[in-house]
GROMACS .gro file of C-alpha atoms in nm:
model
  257
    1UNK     CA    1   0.000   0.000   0.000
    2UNK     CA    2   0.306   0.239   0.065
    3UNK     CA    3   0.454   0.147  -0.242
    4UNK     CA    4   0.128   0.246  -0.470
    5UNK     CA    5   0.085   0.578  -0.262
    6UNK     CA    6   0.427   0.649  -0.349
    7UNK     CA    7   0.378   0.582  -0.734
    8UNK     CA    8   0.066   0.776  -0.704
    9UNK     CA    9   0.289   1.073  -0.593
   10UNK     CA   10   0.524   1.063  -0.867
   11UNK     CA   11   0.278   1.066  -1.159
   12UNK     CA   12   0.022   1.273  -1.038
   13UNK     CA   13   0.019   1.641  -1.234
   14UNK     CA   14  -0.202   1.925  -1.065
   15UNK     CA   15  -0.391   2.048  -1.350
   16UNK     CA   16  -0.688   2.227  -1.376
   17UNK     CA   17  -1.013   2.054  -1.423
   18UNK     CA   18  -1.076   2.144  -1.775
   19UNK     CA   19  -0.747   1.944  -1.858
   20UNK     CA   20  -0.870   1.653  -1.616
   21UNK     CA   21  -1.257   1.618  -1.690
   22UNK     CA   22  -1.327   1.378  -1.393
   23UNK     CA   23  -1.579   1.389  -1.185
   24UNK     CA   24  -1.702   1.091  -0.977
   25UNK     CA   25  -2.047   1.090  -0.784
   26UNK     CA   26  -2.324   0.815  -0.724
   27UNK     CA   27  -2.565   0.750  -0.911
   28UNK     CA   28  -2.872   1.035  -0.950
   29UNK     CA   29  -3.195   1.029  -0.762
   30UNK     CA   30  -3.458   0.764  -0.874
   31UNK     CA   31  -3.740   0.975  -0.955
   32UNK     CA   32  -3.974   0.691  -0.838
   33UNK     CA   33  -3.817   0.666  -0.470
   34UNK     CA   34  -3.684   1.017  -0.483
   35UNK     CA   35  -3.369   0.867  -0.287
   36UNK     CA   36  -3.020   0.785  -0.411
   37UNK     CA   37  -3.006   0.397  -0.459
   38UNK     CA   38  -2.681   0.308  -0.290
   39UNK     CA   39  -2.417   0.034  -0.432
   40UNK     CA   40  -2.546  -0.174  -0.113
   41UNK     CA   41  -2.912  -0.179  -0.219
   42UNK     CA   42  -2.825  -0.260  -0.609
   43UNK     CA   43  -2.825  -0.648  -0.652
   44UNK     CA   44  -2.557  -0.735  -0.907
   45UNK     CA   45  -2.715  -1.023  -1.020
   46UNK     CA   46  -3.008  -0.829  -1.130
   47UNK     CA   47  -2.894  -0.735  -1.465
   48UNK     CA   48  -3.197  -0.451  -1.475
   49UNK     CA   49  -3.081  -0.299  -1.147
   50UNK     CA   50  -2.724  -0.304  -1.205
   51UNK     CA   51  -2.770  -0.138  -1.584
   52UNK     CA   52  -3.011   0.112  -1.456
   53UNK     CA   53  -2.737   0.197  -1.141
   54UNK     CA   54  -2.471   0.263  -1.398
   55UNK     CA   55  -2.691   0.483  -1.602
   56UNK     CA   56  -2.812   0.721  -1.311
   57UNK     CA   57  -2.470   0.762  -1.231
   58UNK     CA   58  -2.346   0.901  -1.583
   59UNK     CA   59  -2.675   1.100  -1.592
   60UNK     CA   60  -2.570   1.223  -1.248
   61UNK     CA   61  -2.202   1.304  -1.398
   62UNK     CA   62  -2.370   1.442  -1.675
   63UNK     CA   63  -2.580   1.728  -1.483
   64UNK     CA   64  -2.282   1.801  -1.265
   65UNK     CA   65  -2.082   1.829  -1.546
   66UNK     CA   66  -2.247   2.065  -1.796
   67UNK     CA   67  -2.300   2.324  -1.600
   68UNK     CA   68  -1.970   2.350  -1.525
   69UNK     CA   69  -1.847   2.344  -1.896
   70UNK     CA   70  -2.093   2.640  -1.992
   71UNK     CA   71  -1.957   2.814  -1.771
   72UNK     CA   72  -1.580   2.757  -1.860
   73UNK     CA   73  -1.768   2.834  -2.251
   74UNK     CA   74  -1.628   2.489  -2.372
   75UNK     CA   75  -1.864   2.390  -2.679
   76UNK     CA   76  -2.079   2.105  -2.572
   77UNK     CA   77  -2.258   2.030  -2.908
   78UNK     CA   78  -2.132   1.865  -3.201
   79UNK     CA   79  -2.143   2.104  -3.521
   80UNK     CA   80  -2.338   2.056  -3.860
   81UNK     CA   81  -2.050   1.968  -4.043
   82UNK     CA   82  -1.914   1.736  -3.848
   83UNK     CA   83  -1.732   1.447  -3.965
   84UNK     CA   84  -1.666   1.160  -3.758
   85UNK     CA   85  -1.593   0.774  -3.916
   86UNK     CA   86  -1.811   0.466  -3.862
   87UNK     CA   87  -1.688   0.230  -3.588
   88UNK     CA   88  -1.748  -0.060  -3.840
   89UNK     CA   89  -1.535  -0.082  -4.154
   90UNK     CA   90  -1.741  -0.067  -4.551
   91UNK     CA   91  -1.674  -0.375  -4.612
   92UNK     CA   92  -1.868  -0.513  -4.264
   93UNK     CA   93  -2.174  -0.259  -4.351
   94UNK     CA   94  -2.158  -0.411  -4.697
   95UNK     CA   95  -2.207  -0.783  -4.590
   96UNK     CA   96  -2.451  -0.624  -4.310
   97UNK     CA   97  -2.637  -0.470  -4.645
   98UNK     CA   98  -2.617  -0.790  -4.833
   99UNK     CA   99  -2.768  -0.994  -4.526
  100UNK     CA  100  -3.037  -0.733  -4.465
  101UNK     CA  101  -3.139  -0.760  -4.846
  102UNK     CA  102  -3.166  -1.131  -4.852
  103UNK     CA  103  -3.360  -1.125  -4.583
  104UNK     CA  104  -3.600  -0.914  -4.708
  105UNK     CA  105  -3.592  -1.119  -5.047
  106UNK     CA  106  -3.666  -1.425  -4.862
  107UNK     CA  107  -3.946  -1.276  -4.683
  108UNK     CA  108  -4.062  -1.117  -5.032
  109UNK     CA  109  -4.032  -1.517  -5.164
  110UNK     CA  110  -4.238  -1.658  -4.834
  111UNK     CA  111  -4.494  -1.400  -4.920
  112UNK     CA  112  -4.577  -1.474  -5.282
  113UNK     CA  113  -4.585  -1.827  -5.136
  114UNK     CA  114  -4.844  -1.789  -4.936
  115UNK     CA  115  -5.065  -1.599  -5.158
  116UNK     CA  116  -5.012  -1.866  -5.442
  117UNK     CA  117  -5.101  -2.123  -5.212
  118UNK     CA  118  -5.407  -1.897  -5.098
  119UNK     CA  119  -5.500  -1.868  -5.490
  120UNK     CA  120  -5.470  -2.284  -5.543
  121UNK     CA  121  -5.706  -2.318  -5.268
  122UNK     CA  122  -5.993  -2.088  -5.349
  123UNK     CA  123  -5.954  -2.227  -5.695
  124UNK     CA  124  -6.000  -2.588  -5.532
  125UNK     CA  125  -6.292  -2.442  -5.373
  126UNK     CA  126  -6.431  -2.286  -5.707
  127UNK     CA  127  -6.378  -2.591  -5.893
  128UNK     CA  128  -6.562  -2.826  -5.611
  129UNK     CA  129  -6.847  -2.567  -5.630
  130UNK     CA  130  -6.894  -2.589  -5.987
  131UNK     CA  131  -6.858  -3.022  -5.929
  132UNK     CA  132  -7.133  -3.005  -5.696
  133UNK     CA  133  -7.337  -2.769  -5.877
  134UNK     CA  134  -7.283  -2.978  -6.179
  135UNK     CA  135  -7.376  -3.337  -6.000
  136UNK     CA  136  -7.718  -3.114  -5.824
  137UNK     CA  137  -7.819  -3.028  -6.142
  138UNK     CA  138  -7.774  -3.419  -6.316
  139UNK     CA  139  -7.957  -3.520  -6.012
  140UNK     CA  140  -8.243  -3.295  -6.034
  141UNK     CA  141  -8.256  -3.427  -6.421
  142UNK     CA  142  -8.255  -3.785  -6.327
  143UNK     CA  143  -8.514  -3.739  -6.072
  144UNK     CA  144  -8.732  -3.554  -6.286
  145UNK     CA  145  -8.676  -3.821  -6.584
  146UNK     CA  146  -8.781  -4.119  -6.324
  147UNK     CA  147  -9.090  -3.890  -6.197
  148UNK     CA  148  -9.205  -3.920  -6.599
  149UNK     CA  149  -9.100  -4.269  -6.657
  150UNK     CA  150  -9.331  -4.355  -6.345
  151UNK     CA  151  -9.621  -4.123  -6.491
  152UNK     CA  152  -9.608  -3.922  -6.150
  153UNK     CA  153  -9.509  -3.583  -6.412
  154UNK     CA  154  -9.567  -3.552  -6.731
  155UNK     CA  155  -9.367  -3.239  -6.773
  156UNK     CA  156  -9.033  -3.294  -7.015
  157UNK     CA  157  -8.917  -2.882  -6.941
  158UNK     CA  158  -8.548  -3.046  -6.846
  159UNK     CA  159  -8.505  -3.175  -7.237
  160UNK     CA  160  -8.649  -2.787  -7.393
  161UNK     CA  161  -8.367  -2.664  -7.142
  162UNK     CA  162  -8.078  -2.873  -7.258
  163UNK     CA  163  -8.163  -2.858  -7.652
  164UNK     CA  164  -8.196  -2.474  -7.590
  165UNK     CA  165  -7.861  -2.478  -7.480
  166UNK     CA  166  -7.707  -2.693  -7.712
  167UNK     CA  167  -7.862  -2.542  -8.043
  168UNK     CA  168  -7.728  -2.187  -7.830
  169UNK     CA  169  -7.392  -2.323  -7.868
  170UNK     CA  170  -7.414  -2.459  -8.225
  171UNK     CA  171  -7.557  -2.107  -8.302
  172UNK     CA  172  -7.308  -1.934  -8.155
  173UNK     CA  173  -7.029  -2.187  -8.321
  174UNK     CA  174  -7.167  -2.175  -8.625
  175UNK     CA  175  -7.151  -1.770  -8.617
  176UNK     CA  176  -6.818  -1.749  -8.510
  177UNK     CA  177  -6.719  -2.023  -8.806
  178UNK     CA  178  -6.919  -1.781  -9.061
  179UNK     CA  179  -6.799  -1.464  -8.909
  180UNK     CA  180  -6.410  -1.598  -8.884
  181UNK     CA  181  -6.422  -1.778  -9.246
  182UNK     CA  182  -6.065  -1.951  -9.343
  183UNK     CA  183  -5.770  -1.862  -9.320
  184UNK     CA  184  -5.478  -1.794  -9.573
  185UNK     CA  185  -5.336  -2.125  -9.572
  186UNK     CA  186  -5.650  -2.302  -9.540
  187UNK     CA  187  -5.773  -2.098  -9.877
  188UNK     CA  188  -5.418  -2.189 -10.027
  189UNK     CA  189  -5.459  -2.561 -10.008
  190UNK     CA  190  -5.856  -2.542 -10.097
  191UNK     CA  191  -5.749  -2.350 -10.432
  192UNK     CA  192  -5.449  -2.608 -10.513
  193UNK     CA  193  -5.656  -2.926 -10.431
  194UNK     CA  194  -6.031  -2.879 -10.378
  195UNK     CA  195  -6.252  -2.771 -10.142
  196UNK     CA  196  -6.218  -3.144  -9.940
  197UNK     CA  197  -6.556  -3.365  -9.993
  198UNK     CA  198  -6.623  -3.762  -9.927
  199UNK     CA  199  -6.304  -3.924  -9.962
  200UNK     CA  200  -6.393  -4.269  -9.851
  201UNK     CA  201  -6.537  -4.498 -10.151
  202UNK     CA  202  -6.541  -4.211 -10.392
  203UNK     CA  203  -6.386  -4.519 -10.619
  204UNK     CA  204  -6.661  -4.732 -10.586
  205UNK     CA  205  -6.851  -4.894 -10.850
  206UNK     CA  206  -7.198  -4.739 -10.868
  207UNK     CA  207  -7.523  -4.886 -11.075
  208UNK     CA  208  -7.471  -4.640 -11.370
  209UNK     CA  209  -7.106  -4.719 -11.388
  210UNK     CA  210  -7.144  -5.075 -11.377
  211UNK     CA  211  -7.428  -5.075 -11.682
  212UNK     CA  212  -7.205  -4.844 -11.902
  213UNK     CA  213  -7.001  -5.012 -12.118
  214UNK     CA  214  -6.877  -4.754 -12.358
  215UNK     CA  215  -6.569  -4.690 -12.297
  216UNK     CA  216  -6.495  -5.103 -12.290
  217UNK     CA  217  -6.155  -5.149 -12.490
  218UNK     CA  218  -6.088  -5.524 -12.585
  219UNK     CA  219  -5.793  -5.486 -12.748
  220UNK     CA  220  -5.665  -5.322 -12.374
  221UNK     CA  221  -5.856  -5.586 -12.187
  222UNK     CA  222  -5.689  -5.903 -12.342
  223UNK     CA  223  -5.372  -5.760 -12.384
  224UNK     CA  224  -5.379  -5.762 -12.754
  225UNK     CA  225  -5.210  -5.515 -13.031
  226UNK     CA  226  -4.909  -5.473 -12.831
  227UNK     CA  227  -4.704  -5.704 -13.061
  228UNK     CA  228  -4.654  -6.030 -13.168
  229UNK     CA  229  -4.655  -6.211 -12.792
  230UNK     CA  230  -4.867  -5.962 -12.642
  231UNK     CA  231  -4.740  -5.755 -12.347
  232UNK     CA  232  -4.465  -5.966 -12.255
  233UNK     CA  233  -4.389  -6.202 -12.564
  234UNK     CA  234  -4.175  -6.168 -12.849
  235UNK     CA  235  -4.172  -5.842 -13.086
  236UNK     CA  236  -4.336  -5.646 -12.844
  237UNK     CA  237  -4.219  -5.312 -12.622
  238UNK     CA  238  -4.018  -5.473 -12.344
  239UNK     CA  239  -3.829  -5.670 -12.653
  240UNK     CA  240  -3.775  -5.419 -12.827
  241UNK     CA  241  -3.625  -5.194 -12.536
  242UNK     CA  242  -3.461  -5.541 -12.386
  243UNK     CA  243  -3.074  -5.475 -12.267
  244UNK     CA  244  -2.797  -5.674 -12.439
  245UNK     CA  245  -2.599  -5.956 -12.210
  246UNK     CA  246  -2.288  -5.937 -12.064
  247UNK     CA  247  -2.113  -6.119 -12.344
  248UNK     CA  248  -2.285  -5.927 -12.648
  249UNK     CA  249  -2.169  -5.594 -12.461
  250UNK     CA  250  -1.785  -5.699 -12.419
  251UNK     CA  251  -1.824  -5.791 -12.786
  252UNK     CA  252  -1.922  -5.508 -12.933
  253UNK     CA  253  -1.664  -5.323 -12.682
  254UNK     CA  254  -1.385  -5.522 -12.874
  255UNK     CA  255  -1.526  -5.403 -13.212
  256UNK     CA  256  -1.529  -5.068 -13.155
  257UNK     CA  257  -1.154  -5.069 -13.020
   0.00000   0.00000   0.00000
């Protein structure tokens, strides 16, 4: 202890109190109790207490010390154009960015999930609706076709209803057919080959065609006046056109040399 009160000799400096800026006091008055909570009555395991103790005693330092600097006219306030650097380096506020922004795309990404998952089930719901309005109505129409078969009704309104309908939509298609008319391509091919028609047994022998006999050929139909043998005997086409063997070619090879 005499050894540290001697060191504490040699390096202390009297200087004036705008060189030192110390001041030391307890904490400040709680404005609940009105009393100065002492170091004795602060539990330190109480993390509240003992972060609230050290923050009435720097607002007690404070209010002791301000007054005290106005009147020594030492500025107090930080000016306008004041430039002081960020404790964290770019690059850390950059990956701080970066995190903050995915973040906030993967809570963008959640969100559309949700609302596409909202849209698949109402359109679940809308298509069981239309199911079940769809199976009322076929059971309303078989009902009302068993109350006629059993001669309890003889009202038939359910078939004007669906032939309404259905000559509505061949109306309807048949207008939009005469209204659209071909296209391009579709006039194209109808102009190079016809305007389509029955293509199935358009070959087919009918009753005129078998009884007329005009244009009979028998010369054609027994294979005559193609030569002496016919179509494939001697003197005819094929004979005349008929290739030369092996042998007769070499020959006349070694005549022309």
């Amino acid at each position: 202890q005499d050894g540290l009160k001697q060191c504490l000799a040699e390096f202390r400096q009297q200087l004036a109190w705008v060189e030192r800026l110390d001041v030391t006091l307890g904490p400040v008055a709680d404005p609940v109790s009105q009393s100065a909570s002492t170091s004795d009555a602060v539990d330190p395991e109480n993390d509240f207490q003992r972060e609230m103790s050290f923050y009435r005693q720097a607002q007690a330092a404070v209010l002791e010390a301000l007054p005290r600097l106005r009147k020594l006219q030492v500025p107090t306030r930080r000016p306008d154009d004041y430039f002081a650097e960020m404790a964290k380096s770019d690059q850390q506020m950059q990956k701080i960015r970066q995190k903050l922004k995915s973040k906030q795309e993967a809570m963008e990404r959640s969100e559309k999930a949700k609302q596409l998952r909202a849209m698949r089930k109402y359109g679940k719901k809308v298509q069981v609706e239309i199911l079940q309005r769809r199976q009322k109505e076929k059971k309303n129409m078989l009902n009302a076709v068993k109350k006629y078969q059993k001669g309890l009704s003889d009202k038939l309104d359910f078939l004007d209803e669906e032939q309404t309908s259905s000559q509505g939509n061949k109306k309807g298609n048949a207008s939009q057919r005469t209204k659209k008319g071909p296209n391009a391509k579709r006039r194209y091919k109808n102009q190079k080959f016809g305007f389509g028609g029955k293509k199935k047994g358009s070959k087919w022998n009918t009753k005129e065609s078998f009884n007329d006999v005009s244009s009979f050929q028998s010369k054609v139909a027994h294979n005559k006046g193609l030569g002496k043998g016919g179509r494939g005997g001697k003197g005819g086409k094929k004979a005349l056109n008929k290739r030369p063997g092996k042998r007769a070619r070499q020959k006349m090879k070694n005549r022309a040399r």
